[in-house]
GROMACS .gro file of C-alpha atoms in nm:
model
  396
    1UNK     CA    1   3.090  -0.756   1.449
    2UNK     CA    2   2.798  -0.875   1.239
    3UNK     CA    3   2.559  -0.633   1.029
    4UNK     CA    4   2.224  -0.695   0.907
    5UNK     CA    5   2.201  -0.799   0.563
    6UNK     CA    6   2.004  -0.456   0.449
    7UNK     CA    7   2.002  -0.569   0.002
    8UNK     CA    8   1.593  -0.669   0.068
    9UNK     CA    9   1.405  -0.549   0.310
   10UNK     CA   10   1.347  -0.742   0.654
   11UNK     CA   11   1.047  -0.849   0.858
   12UNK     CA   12   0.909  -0.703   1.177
   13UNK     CA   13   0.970  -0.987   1.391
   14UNK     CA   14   1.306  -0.973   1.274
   15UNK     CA   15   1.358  -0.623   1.330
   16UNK     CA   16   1.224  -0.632   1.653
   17UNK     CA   17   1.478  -0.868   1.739
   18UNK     CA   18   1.815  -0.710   1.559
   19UNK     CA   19   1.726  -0.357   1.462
   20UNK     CA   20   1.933  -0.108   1.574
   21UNK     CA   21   2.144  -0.336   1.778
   22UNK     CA   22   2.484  -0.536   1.798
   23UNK     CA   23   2.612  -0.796   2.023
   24UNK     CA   24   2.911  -0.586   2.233
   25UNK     CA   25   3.183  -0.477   2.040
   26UNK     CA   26   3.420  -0.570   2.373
   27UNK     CA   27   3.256  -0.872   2.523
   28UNK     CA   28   3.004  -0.992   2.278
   29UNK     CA   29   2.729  -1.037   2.488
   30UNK     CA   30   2.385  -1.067   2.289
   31UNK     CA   31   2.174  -0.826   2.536
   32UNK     CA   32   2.262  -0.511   2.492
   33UNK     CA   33   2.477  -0.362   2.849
   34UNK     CA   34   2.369  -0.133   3.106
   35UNK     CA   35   2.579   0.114   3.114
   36UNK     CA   36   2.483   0.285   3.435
   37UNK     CA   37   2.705   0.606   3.464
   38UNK     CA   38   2.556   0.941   3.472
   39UNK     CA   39   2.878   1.100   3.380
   40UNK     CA   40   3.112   1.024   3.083
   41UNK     CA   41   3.492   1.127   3.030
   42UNK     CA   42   3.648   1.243   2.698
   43UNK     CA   43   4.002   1.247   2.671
   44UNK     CA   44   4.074   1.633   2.655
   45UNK     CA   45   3.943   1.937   2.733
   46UNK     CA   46   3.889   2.010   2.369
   47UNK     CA   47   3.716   1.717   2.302
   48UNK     CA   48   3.506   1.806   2.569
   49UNK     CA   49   3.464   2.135   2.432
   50UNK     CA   50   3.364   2.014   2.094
   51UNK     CA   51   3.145   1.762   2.231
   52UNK     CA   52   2.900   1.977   2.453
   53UNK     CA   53   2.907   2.263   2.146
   54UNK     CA   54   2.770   1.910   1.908
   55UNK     CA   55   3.068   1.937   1.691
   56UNK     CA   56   3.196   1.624   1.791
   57UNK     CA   57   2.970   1.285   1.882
   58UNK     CA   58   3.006   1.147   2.196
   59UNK     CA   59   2.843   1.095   2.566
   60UNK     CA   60   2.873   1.311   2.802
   61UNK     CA   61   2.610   1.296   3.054
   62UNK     CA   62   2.297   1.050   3.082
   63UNK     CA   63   2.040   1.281   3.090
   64UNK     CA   64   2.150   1.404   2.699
   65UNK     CA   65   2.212   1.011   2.628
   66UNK     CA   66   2.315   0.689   2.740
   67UNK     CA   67   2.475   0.419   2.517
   68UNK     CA   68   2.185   0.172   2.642
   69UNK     CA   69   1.920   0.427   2.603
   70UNK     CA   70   2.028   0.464   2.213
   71UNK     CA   71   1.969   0.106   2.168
   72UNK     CA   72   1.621   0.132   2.271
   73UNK     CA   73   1.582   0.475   1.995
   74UNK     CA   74   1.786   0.286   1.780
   75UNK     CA   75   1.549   0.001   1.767
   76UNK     CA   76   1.204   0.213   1.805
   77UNK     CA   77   1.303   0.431   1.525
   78UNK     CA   78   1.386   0.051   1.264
   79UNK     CA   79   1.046  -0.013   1.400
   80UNK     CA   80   0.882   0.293   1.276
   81UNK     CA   81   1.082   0.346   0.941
   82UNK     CA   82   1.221   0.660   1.104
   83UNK     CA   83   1.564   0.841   1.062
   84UNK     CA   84   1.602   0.886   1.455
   85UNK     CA   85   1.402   0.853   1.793
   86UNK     CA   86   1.466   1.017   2.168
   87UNK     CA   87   1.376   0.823   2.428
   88UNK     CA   88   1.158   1.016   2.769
   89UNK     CA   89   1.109   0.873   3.121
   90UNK     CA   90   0.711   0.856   2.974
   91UNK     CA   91   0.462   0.888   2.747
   92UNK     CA   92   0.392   1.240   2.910
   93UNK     CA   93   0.748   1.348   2.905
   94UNK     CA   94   0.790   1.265   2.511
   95UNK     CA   95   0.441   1.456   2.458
   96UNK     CA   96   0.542   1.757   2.651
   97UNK     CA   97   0.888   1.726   2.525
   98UNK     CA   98   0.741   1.690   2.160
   99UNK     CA   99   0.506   1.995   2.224
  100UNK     CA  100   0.717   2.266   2.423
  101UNK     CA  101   0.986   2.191   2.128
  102UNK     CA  102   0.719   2.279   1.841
  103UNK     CA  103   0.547   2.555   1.977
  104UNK     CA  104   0.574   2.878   2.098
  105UNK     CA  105   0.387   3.178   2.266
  106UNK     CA  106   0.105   3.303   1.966
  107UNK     CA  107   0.139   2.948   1.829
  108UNK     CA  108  -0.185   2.695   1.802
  109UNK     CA  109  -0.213   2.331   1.828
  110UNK     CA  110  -0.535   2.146   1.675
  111UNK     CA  111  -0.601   1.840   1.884
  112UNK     CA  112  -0.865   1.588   1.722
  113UNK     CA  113  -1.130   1.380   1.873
  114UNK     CA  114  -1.040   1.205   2.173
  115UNK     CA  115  -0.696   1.215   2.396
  116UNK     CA  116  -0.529   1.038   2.664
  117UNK     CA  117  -0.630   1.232   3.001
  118UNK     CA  118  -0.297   1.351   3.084
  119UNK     CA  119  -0.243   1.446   2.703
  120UNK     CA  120  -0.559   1.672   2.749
  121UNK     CA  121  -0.446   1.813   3.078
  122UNK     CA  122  -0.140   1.933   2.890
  123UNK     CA  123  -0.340   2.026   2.568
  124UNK     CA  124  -0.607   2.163   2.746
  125UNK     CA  125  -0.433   2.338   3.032
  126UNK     CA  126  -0.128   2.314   3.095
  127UNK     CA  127  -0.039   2.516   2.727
  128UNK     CA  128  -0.229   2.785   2.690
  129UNK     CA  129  -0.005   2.903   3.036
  130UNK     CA  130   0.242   2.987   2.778
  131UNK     CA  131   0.025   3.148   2.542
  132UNK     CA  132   0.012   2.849   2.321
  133UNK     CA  133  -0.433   2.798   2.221
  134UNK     CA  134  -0.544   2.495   2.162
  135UNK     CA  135  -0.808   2.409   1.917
  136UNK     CA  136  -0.997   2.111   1.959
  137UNK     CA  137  -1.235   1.902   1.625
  138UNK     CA  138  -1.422   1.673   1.683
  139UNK     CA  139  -1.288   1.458   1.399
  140UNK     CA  140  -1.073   1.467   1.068
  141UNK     CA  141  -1.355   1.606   0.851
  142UNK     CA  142  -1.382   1.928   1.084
  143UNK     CA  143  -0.977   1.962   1.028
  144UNK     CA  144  -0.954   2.151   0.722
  145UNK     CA  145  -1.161   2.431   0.837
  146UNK     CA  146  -0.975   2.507   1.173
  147UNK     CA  147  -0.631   2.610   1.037
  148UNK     CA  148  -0.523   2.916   1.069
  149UNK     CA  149  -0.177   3.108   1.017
  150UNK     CA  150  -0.093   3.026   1.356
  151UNK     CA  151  -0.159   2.663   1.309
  152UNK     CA  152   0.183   2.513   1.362
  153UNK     CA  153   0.078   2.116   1.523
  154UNK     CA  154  -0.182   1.866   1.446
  155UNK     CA  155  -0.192   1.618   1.753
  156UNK     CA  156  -0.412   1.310   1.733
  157UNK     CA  157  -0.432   0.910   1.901
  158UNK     CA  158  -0.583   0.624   1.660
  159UNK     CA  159  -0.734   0.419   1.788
  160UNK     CA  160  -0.809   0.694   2.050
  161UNK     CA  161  -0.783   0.628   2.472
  162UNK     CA  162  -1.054   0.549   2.538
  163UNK     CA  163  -1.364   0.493   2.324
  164UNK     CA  164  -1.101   0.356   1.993
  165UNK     CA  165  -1.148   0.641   1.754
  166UNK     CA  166  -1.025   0.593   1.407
  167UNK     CA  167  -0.865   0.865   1.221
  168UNK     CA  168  -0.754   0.873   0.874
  169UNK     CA  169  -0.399   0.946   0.897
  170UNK     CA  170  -0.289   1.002   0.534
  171UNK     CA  171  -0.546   1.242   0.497
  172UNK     CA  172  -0.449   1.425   0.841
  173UNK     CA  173  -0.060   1.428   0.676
  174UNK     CA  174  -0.216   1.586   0.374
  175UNK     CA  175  -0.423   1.857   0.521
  176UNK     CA  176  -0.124   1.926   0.795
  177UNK     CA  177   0.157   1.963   0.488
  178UNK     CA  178  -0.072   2.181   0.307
  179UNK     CA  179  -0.166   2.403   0.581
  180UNK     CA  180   0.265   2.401   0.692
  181UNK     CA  181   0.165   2.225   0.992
  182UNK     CA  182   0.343   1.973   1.189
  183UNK     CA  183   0.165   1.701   1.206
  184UNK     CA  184   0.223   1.426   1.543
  185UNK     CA  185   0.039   1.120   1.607
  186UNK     CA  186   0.018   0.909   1.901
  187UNK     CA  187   0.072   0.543   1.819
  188UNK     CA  188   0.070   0.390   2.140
  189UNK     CA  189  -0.283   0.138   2.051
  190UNK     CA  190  -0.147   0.044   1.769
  191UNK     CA  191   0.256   0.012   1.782
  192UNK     CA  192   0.462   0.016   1.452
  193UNK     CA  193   0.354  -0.347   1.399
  194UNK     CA  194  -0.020  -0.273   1.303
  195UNK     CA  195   0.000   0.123   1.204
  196UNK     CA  196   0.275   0.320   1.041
  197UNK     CA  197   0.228   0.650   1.076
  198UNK     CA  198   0.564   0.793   0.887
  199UNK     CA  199   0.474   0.564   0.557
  200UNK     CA  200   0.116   0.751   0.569
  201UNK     CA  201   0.271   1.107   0.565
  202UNK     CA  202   0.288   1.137   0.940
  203UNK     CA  203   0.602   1.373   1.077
  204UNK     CA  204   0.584   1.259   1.449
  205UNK     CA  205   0.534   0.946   1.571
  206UNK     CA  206   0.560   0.900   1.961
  207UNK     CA  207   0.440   0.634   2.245
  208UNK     CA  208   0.437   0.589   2.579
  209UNK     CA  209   0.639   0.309   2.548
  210UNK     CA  210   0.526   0.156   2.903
  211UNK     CA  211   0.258   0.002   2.743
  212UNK     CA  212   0.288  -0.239   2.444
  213UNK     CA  213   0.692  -0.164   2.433
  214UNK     CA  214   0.706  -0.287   2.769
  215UNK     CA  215   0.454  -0.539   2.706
  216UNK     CA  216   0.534  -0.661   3.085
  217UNK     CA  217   0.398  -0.356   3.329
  218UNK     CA  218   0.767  -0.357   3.467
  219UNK     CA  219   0.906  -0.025   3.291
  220UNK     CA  220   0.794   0.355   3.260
  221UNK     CA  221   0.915   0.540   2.934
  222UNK     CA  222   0.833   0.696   2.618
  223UNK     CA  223   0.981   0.745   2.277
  224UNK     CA  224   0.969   1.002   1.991
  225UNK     CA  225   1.045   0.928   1.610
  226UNK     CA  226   1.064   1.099   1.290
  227UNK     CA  227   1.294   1.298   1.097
  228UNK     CA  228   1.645   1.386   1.250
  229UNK     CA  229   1.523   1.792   1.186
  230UNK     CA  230   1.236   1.770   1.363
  231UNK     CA  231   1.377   1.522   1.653
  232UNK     CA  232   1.710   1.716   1.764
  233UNK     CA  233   1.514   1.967   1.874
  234UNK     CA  234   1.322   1.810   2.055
  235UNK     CA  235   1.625   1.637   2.278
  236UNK     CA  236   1.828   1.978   2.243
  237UNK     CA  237   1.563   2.194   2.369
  238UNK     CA  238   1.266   2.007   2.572
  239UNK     CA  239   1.471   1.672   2.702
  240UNK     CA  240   1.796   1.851   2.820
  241UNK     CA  241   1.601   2.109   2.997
  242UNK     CA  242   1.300   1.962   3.119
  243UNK     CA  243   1.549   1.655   3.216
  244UNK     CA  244   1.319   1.399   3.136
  245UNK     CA  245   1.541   1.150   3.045
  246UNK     CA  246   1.493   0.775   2.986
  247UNK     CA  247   1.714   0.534   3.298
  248UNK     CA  248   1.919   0.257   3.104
  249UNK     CA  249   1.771   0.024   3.349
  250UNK     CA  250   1.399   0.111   3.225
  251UNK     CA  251   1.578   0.112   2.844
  252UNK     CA  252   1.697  -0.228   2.867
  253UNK     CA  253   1.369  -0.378   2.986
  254UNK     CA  254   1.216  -0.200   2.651
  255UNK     CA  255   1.470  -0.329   2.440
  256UNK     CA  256   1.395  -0.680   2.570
  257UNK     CA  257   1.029  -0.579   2.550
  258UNK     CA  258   1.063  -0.466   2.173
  259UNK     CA  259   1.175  -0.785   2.071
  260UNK     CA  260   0.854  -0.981   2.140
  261UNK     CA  261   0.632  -0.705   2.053
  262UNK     CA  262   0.477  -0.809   1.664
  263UNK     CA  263   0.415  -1.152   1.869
  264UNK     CA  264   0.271  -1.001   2.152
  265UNK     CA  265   0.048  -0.759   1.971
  266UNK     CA  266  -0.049  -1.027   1.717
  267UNK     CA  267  -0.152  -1.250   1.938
  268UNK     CA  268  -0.368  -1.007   2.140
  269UNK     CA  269  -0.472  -0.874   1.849
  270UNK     CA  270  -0.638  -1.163   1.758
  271UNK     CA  271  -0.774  -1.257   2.075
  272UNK     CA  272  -0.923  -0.896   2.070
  273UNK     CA  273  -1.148  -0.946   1.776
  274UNK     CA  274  -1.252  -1.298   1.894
  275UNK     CA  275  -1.380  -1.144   2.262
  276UNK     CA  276  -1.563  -0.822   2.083
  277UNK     CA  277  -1.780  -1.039   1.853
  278UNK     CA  278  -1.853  -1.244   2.157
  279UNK     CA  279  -1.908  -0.894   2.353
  280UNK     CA  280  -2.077  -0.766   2.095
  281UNK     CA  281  -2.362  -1.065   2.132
  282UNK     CA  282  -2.430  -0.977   2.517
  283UNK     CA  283  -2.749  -0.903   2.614
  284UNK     CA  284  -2.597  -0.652   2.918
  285UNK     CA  285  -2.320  -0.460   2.642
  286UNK     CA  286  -2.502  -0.175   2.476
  287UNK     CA  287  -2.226  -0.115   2.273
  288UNK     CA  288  -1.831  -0.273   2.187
  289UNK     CA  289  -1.591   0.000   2.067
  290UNK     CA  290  -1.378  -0.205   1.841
  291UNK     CA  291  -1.255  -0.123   1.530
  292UNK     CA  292  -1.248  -0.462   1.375
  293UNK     CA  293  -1.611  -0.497   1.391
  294UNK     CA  294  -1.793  -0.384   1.080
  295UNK     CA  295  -2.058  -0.171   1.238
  296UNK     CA  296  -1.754   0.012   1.416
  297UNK     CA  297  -1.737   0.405   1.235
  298UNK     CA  298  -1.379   0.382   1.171
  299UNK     CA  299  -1.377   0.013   1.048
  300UNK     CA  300  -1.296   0.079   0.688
  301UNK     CA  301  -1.021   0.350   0.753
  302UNK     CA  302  -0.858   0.104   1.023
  303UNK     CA  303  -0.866  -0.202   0.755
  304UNK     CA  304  -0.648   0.080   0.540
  305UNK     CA  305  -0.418   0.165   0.797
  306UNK     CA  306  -0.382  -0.132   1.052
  307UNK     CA  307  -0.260  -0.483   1.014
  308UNK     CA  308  -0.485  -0.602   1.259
  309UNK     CA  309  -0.710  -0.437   1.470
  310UNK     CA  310  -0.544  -0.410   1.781
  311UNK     CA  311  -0.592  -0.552   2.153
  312UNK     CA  312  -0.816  -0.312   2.333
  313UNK     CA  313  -1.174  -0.243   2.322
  314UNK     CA  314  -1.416  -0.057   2.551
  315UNK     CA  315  -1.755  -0.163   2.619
  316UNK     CA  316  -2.122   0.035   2.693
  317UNK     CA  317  -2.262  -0.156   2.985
  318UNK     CA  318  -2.612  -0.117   2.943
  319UNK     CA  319  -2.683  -0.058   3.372
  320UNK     CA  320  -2.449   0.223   3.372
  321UNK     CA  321  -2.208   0.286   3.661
  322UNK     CA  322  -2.382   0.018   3.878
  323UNK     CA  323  -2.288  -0.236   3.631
  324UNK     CA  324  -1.927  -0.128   3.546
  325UNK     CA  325  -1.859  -0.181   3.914
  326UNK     CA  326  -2.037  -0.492   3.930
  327UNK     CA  327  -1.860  -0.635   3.650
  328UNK     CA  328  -1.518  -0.483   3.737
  329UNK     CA  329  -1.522  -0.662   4.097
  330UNK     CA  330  -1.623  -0.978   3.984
  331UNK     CA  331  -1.333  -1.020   3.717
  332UNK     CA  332  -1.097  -1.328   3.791
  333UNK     CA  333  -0.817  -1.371   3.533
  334UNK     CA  334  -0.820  -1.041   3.381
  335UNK     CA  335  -0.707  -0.771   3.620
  336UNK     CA  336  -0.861  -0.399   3.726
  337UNK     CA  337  -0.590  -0.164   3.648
  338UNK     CA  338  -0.527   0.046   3.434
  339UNK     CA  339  -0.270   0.065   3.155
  340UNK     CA  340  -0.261  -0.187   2.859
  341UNK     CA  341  -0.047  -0.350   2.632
  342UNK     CA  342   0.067  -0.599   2.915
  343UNK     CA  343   0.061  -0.961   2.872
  344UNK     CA  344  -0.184  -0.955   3.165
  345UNK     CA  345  -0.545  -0.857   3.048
  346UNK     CA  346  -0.639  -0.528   3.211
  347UNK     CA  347  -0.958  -0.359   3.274
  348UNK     CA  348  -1.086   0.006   3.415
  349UNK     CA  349  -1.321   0.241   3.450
  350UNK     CA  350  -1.195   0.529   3.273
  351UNK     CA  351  -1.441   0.815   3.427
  352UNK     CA  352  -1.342   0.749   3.772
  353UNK     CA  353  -0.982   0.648   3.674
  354UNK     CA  354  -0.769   0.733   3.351
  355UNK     CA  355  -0.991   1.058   3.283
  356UNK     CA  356  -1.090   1.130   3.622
  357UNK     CA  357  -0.925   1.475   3.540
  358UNK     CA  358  -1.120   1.576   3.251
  359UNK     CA  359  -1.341   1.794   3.305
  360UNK     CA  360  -1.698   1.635   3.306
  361UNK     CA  361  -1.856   1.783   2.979
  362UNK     CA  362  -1.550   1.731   2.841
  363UNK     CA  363  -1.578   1.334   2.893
  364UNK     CA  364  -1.928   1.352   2.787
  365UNK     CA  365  -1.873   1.497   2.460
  366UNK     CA  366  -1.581   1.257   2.405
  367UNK     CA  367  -1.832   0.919   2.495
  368UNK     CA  368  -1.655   0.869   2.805
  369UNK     CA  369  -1.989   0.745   3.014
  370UNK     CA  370  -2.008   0.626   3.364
  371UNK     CA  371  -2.108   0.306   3.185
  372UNK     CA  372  -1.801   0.279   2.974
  373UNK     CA  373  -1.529   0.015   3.098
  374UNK     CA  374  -1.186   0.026   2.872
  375UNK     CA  375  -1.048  -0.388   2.844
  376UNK     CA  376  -0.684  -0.434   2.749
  377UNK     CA  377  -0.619  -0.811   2.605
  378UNK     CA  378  -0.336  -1.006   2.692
  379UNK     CA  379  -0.179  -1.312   2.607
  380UNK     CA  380  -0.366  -1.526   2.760
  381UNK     CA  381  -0.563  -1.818   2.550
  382UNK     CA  382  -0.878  -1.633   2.412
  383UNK     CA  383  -1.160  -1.924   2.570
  384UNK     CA  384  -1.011  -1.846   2.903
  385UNK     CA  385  -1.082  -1.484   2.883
  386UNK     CA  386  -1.457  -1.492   2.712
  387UNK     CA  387  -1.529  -1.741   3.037
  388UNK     CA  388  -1.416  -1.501   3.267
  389UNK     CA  389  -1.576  -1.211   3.080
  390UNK     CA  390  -1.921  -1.374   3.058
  391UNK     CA  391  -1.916  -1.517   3.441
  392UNK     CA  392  -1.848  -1.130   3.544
  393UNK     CA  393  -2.131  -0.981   3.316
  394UNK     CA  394  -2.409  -1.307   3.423
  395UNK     CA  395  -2.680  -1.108   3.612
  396UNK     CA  396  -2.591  -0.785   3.514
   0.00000   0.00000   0.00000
């Protein structure tokens, strides 16, 4: 069995390709097995005992964990520099798993700037059922002054879903360690290959790992990462009885998708900034939403913290909801959809689609216009994409 040579330490690209994984210690196959059994025997009825108390390693059933499904946390967590990662059948099972572990009745949970829709729905509504209040800033310089005793999570997205946000994370990790908070960020824009949360202070890193993990819009999960005593819990008490667990047919297809990712996202990345500054020059865009642009807000805090800027954008159509339609229906190579982080460029409409839910003065305060269409860049060659981009905006 071979072992990676740890003495120095090792790239992304080759991480993403070896991290966490060995060819099979019985056949020796490179990709890593299926192992598709929802039950597991042990050979005693002690061993059993021992194992279902945690006294003794071993799997037992598929929804606690699945030898394929700990490649895939095995892998995230090399990815993210963290000590261990649980795997969730998606993004919105690993941030309800994440949050119904953390927090209890009388507890509070500060949320900043802008979320995912289905993050605020759980944020927003879904927790203060259980007597958990949220507390919502607007953005990090509004943080200190909103802890309280009962402060016990920080939860924030950078770049944020959908209008790309930037939030200083090392100061967030600061202000959340001083105040004894816990402090989670979602990394799903970004990916461990252009942000790393843990190495800024972060104590929670999670994504919904169907976007860039995947990278292919063929599998539905999500992962959690961080320290072992903040992560058990969160597969001991929220994955084992919520029973959101992660298929080891959807973890293979991420572990093959976390192999390409730093060339995937490097290669949209760069595409990304190449079709903003050519957005950005439109006489029917009001405004791009990119952080790699210098007049962006969060530009100098995202050259800090990111590698590269990332592949999506949203743009202010100047002709409102008229001319988000218009332009959605007359895109050829890039897709309407929503999602991202496939190697198909995506675009939507996130008012009538992603944050349909919100509530409506809730999307307003958070930029999300009727004007405001959300572009995911794939792989595809960059002058291809600008052609299609500026045949669907002629007229407008």
């Amino acid at each position: 069995m071979k072992h990676l040579n740890t003495s120095r330490s090792l790239g992304m690209r080759t991480l993403a390709v070896h991290g966490g994984q060995q060819p099979d210690a019985q056949t020796g196959a490179i990709a890593t097995p299926i192992t598709a059994s929802s039950a597991f025997s042990y050979p005693d009825f002690d061993s059993g005992a021992r194992r279902f108390s945690g006294e003794e390693p071993g799997y037992m059933y598929s929804r606690f964990a699945n030898p394929t499904v700990t490649v895939f946390e095995q892998k995230l967590a090399a990815l993210e520099g963290a000590e261990t990662a649980v795997a969730c059948a998606s993004g919105m099972a690993a941030i309800s798993a994440t949050l119904f572990a953390l927090l209890v009745p009388g507890d509070e949970i500060i949320h900043i700037g802008t979320l995912y829709g289905g993050t605020e729905g759980v944020v927003r509504n879904l927790l203060p059922r259980y007597g958990i209040k949220p507390v919502h800033v607007a953005n990090v310089a509004e943080l200190e002054a909103a802890f309280t005793k009962n402060t016990k999570v920080v939860l924030v997205e950078t770049p944020a879903n959908p209008g790309l946000d930037i939030a200083d994370l090392a100061q967030i990790a600061r202000l959340s360690k001083a105040a004894g908070a816990v402090s989670v960020a979602d990394n799903t824009f970004a990916t461990p290959y252009l942000t790393r949360p843990l190495e800024l202070g972060i104590d929670i890193v999670l994504h919904s790992a169907t976007k860039y993990i995947s990278g292919h819009g063929d599998a539905t999960g999500g992962v959690v990462a961080g320290a072992a005593a903040l992560i058990t819990p969160i597969r001991t008490l929220s994955l084992k009885q919520f029973g959101g667990c992660l298929s080891p047919f959807e973890a293979s297809l991420l572990i093959r998708g976390l192999k390409t990712l730093p060339l995937r996202v490097e290669a949209s990345s760069l595409s990304a900034q190449a079709v903003a500054e050519f957005l950005d020059g439109h006489s029917a865009v009001d405004t791009v939403f990119y952080p790699g642009l210098k007049q962006h807000p969060g530009h100098a805090v995202a050259s800090q913290q990111m590698k590269l800027f990332g592949g999506i954008m949203a743009i202010e159509l100047k002709g409102g909801l008229n001319a988000a339609r218009t332009f959605l229906d007359k895109l050829s190579i890039i897709t309407q959809a929503v999602s991202l982080g496939d190697t198909d460029s995506l675009a939507c409409h996130p008012a009538s689609t992603t944050h349909s839910a919100v509530a409506p003065e809730i999307r307003r305060q958070s930029g999300i216009t009727d004007g405001l269409v959300r572009i995911s860049i794939g792989i595809e060659d960059t002058d291809d994409l600008i052609a299609d981009l500026e045949q669907a905006l002629e007229g407008l």
